[in-house]
Backbone as numpy.savetxt, mean C-alpha at the origin, in Angstrom:
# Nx Ny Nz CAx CAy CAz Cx Cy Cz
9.65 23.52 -2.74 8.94 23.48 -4.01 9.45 24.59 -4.89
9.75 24.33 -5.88 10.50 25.23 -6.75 9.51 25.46 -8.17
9.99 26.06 -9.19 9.40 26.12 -10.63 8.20 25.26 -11.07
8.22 23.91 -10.56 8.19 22.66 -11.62 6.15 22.48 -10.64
5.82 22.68 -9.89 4.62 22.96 -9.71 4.74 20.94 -9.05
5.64 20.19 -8.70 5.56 19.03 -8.59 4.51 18.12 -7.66
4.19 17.00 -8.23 2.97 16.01 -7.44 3.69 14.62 -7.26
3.28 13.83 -6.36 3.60 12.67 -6.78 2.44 11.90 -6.44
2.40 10.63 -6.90 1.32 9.64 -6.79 2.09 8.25 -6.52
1.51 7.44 -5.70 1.75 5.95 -4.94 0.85 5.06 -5.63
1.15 3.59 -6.24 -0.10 3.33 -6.79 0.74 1.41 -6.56
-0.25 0.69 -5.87 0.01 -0.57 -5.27 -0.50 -1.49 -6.17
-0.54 -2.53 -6.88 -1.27 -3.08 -7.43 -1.06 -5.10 -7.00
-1.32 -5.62 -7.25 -1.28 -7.13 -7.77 -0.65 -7.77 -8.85
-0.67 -6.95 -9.84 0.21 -7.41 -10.73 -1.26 -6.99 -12.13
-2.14 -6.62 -12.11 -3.38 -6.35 -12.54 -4.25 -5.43 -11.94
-4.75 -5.08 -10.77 -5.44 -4.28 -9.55 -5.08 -3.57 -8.62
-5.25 -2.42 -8.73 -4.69 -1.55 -7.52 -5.61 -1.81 -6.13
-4.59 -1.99 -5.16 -4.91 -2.49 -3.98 -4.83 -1.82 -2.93
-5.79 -2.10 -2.20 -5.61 -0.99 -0.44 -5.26 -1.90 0.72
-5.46 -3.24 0.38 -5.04 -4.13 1.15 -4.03 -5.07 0.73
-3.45 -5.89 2.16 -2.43 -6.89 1.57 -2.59 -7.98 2.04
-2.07 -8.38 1.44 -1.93 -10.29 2.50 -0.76 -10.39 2.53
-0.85 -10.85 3.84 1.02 -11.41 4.50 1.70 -12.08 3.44
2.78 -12.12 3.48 4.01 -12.35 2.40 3.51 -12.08 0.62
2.84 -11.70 0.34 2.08 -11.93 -0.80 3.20 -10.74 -1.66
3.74 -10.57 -2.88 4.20 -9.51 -3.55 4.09 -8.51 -4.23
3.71 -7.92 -4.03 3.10 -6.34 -5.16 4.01 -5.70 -5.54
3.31 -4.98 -6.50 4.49 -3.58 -7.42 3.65 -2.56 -6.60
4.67 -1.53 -6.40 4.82 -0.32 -6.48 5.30 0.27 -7.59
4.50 1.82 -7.86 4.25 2.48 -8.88 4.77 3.79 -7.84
5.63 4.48 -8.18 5.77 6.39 -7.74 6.06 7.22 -9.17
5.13 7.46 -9.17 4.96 8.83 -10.52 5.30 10.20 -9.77
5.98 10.52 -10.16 6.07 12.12 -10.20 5.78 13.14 -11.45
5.08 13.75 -11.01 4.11 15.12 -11.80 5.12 16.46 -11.46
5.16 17.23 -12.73 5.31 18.37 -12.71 4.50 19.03 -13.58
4.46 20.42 -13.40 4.11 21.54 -14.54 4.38 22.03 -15.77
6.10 21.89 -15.72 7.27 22.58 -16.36 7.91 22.08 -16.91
9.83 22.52 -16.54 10.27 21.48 -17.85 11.18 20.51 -17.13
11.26 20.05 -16.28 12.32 19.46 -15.42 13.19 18.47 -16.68
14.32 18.26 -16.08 15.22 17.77 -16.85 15.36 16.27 -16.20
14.77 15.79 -15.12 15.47 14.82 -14.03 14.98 14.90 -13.03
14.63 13.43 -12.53 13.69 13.27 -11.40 14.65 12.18 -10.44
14.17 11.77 -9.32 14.27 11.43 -8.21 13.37 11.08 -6.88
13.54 9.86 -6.48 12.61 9.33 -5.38 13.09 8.40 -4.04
12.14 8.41 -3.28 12.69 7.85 -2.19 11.52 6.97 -1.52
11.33 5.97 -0.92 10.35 5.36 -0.50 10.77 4.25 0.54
9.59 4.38 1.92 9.64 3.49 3.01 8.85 2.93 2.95
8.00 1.82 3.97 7.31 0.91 4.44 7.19 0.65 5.46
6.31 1.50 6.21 6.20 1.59 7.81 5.05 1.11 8.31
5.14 0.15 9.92 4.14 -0.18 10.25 3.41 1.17 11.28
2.29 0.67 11.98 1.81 1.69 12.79 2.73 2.15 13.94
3.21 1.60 14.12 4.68 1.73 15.28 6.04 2.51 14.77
6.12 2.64 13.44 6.72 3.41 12.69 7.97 2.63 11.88
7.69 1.35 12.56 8.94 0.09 11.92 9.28 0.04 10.49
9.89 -0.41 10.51 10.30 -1.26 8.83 9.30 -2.64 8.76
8.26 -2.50 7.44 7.25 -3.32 7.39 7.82 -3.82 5.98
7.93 -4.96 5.44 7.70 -6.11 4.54 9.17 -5.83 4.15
8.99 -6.08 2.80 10.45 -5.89 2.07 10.47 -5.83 0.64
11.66 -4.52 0.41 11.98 -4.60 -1.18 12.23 -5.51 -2.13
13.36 -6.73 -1.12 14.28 -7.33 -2.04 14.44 -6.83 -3.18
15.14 -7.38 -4.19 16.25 -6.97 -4.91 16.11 -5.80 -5.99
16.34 -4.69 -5.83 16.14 -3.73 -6.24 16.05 -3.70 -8.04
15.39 -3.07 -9.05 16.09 -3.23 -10.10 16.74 -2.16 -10.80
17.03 -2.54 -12.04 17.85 -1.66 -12.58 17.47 -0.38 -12.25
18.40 0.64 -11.84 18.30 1.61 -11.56 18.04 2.52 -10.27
17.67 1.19 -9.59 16.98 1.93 -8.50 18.21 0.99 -6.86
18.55 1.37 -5.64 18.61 0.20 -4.92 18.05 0.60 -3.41
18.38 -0.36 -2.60 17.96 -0.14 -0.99 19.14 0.26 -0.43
18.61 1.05 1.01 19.80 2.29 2.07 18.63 1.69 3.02
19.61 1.19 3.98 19.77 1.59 5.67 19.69 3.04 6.12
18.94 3.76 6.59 18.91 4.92 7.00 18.68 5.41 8.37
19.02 5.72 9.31 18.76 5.84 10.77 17.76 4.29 11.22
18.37 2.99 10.55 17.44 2.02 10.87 15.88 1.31 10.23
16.27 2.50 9.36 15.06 1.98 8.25 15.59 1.86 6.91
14.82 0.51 5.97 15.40 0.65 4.89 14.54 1.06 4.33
15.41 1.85 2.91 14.60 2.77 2.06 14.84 1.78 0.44
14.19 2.58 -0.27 14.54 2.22 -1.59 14.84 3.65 -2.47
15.62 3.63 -3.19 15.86 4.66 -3.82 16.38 4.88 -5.36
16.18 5.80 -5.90 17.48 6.10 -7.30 18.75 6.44 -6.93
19.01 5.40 -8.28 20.67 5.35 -8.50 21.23 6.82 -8.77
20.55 7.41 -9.69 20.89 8.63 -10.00 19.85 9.42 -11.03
20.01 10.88 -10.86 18.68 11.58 -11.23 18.23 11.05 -13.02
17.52 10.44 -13.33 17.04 10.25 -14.59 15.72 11.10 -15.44
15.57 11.01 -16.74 14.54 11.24 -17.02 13.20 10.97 -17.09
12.82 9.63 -16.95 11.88 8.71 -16.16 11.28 9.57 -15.00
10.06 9.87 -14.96 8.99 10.22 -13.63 8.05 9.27 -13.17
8.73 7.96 -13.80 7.68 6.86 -13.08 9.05 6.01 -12.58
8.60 5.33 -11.40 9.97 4.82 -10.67 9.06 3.13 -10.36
9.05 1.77 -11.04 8.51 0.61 -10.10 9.27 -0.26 -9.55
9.00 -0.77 -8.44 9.37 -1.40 -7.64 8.93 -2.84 -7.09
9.39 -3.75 -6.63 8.42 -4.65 -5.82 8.53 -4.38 -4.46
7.36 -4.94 -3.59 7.11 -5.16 -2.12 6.91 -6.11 -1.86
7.34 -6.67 -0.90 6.83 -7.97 -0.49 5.80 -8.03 1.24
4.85 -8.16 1.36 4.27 -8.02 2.72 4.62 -8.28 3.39
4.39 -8.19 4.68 4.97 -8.58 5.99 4.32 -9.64 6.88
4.59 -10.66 7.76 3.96 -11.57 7.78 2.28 -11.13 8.54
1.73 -12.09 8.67 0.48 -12.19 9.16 0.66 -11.45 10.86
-0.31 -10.68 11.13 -0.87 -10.18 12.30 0.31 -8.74 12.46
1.03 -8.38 11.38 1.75 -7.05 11.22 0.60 -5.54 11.10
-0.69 -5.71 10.75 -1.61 -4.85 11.29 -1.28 -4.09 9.82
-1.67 -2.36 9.94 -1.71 -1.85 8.74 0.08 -1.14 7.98
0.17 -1.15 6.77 0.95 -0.74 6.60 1.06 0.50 6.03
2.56 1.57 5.99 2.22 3.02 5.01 3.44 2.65 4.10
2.91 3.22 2.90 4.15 3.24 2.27 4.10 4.57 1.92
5.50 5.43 2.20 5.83 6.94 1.94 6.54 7.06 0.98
6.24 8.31 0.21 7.75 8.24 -0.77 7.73 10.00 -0.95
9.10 10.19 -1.12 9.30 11.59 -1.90 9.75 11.27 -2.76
9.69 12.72 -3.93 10.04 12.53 -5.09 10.44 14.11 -5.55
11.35 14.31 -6.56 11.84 15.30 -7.05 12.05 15.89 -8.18
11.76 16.58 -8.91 11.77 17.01 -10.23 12.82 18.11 -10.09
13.75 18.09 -11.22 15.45 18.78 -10.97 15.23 19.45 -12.75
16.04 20.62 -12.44 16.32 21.23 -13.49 17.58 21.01 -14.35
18.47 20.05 -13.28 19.56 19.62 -13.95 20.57 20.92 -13.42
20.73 21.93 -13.20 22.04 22.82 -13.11 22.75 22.51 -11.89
22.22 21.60 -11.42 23.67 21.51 -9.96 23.01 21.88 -8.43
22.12 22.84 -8.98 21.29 23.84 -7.52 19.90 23.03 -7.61
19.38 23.67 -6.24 18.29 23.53 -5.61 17.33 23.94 -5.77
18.01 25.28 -6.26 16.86 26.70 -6.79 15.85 25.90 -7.04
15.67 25.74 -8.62 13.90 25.54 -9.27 14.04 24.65 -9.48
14.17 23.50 -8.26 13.77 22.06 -8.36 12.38 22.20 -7.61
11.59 20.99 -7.74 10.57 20.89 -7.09 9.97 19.59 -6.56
9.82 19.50 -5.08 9.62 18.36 -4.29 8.28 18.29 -4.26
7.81 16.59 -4.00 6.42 16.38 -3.22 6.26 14.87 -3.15
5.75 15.00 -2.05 5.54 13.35 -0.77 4.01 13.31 -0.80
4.07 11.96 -0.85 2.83 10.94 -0.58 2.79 9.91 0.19
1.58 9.62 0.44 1.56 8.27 1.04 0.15 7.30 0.68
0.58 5.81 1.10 -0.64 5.48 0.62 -0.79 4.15 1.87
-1.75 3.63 2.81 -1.93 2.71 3.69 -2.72 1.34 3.14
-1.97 0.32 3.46 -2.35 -0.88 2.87 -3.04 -1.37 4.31
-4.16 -2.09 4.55 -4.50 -2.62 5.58 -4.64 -3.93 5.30
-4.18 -4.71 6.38 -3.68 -6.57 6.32 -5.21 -7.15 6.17
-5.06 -8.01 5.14 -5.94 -8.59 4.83 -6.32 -9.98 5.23
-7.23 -9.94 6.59 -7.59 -11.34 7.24 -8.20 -12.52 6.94
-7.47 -13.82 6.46 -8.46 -14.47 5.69 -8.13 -15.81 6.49
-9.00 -16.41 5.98 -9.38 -17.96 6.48 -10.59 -18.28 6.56
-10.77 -19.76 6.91 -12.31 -19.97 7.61 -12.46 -20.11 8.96
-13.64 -19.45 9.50 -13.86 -19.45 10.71 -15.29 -20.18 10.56
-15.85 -20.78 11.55 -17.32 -21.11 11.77 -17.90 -19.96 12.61
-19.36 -19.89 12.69 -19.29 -18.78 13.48 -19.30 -18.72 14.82
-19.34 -19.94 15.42 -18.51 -20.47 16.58 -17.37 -20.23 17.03
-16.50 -19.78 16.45 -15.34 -19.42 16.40 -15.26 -18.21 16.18
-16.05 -17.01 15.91 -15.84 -16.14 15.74 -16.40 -15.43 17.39
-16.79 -13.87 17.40 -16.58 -13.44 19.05 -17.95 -12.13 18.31
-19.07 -12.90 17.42 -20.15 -12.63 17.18 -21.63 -12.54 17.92
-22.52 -11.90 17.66 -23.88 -12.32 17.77 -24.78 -12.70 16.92
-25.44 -13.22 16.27 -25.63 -13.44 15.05 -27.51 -13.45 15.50
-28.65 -13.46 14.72 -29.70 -12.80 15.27 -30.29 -13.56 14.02
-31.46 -14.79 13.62 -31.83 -15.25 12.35 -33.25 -14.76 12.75
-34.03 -14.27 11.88 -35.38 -14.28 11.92 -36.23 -14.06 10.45
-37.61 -14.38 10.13 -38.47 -15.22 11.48 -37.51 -16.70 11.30
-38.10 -17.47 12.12 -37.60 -18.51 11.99 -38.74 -19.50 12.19
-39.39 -20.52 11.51 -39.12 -20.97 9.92 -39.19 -20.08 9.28
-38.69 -19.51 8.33 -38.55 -18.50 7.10 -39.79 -18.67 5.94
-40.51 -17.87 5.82 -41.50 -18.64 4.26 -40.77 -17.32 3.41
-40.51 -16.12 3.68 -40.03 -15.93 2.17 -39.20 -14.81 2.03
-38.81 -14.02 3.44 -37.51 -13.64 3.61 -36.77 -13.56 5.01
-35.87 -13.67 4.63 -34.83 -14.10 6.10 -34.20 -13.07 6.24
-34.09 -12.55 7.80 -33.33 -11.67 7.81 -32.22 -11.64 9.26
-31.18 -11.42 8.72 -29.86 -11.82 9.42 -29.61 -9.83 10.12
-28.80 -10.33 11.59 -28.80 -9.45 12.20 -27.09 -9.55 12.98
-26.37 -9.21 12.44 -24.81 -9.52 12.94 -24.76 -8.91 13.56
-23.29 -8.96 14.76 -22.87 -7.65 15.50 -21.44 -8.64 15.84
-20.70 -7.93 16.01 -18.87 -7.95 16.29 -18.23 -7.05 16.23
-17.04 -7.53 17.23 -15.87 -6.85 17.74 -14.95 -6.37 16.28
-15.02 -7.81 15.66 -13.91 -8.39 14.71 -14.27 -7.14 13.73
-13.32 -6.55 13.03 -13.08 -5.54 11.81 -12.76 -6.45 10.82
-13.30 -6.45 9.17 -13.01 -7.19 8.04 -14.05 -7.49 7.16
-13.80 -7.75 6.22 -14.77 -8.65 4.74 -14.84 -9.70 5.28
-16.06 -10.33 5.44 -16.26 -11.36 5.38 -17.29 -11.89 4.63
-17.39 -13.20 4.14 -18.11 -13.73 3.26 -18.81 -15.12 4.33
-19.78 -14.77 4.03 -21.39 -15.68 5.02 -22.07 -16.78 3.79
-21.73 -18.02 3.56 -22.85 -18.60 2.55 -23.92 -19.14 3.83
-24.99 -18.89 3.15 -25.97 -19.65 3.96 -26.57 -20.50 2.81
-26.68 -21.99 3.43 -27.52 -22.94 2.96 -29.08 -23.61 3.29
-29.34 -24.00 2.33 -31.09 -24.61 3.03 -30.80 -25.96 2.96
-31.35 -26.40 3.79 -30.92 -28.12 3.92 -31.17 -28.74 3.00
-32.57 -28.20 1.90 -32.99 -29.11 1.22 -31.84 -29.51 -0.22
């Protein structure tokens, strides 16, 4: 960390909504801002996509202007072409298929003074975890629940008593026959 007091920020969205979760193959932007204090002349970034195992999770595809993908000891990265004035760097992701579990996406980033040296440049890494987003319909037969209705006949409130293994959002309509 040098002069420039530097931050960076990770920011996932939909194309509208910043997101903490994903759905398998589904595509998002990535956002890496880098923050400084000072006067940097030129920035720089780097960013993975790792599963809990430490793998290579989803994919960049095709890099754009400015920016491309590196093979690196087996992981691909995404990166700058070369140091620019720009401190916002976006990207796309593409998820990884279904039952890939949670993902991280890491990035460093660099704020440069431009003279050639290292001196009063200034680094800083983030991360941000997307967790896979489980969807479908299940009955609750199919699920590995307890489910608890009372009173039962109901005159004027019902009250539901769940319990499961299963981790997730789920959405319950209940209907009245009539």
């Amino acid at each position: 960390s040098g002069a420039f007091g530097t931050g960076l920020t990770i920011n996932v969205s939909d194309g509208t909504n910043t997101v903490t979760t994903y759905q398998p193959g589904v595509t998002y932007t990535v956002e890496v801002n880098i923050s400084d204090d000072g006067s940097a002349s030129g920035y720089g970034f780097q960013a993975v996509a790792l599963d809990g195992s430490n793998n290579n999770s989803g994919d960049f595809g095709a890099a754009p202007a400015g920016l491309h993908t590196a093979m690196v000891a087996g992981r691909n990265y995404i990166e700058h072409d070369a140091t620019t004035s720009a401190s916002n760097f976006e990207f796309s992701w593409t998820a990884p298929a279904a039952g890939s579990g949670d993902v991280t996406l890491y990035a460093a980033g660099i704020a440069a003074d431009g003279t050639g040296s290292s001196g009063n440049d200034g680094a800083a890494m983030g991360n941000v975890m997307l967790t896979e987003m489980v969807s479908g319909l299940f009955s609750i037969e199919a699920l590995p629940v307890t489910l608890d209705i009372f009173p039962n006949p109901v005159q004027e409130t019902l009250n539901l008593a769940i319990k499961s293994d299963v981790n997730g959002t789920f959405d319950l309509n209940v209907f009245n026959l009539k």
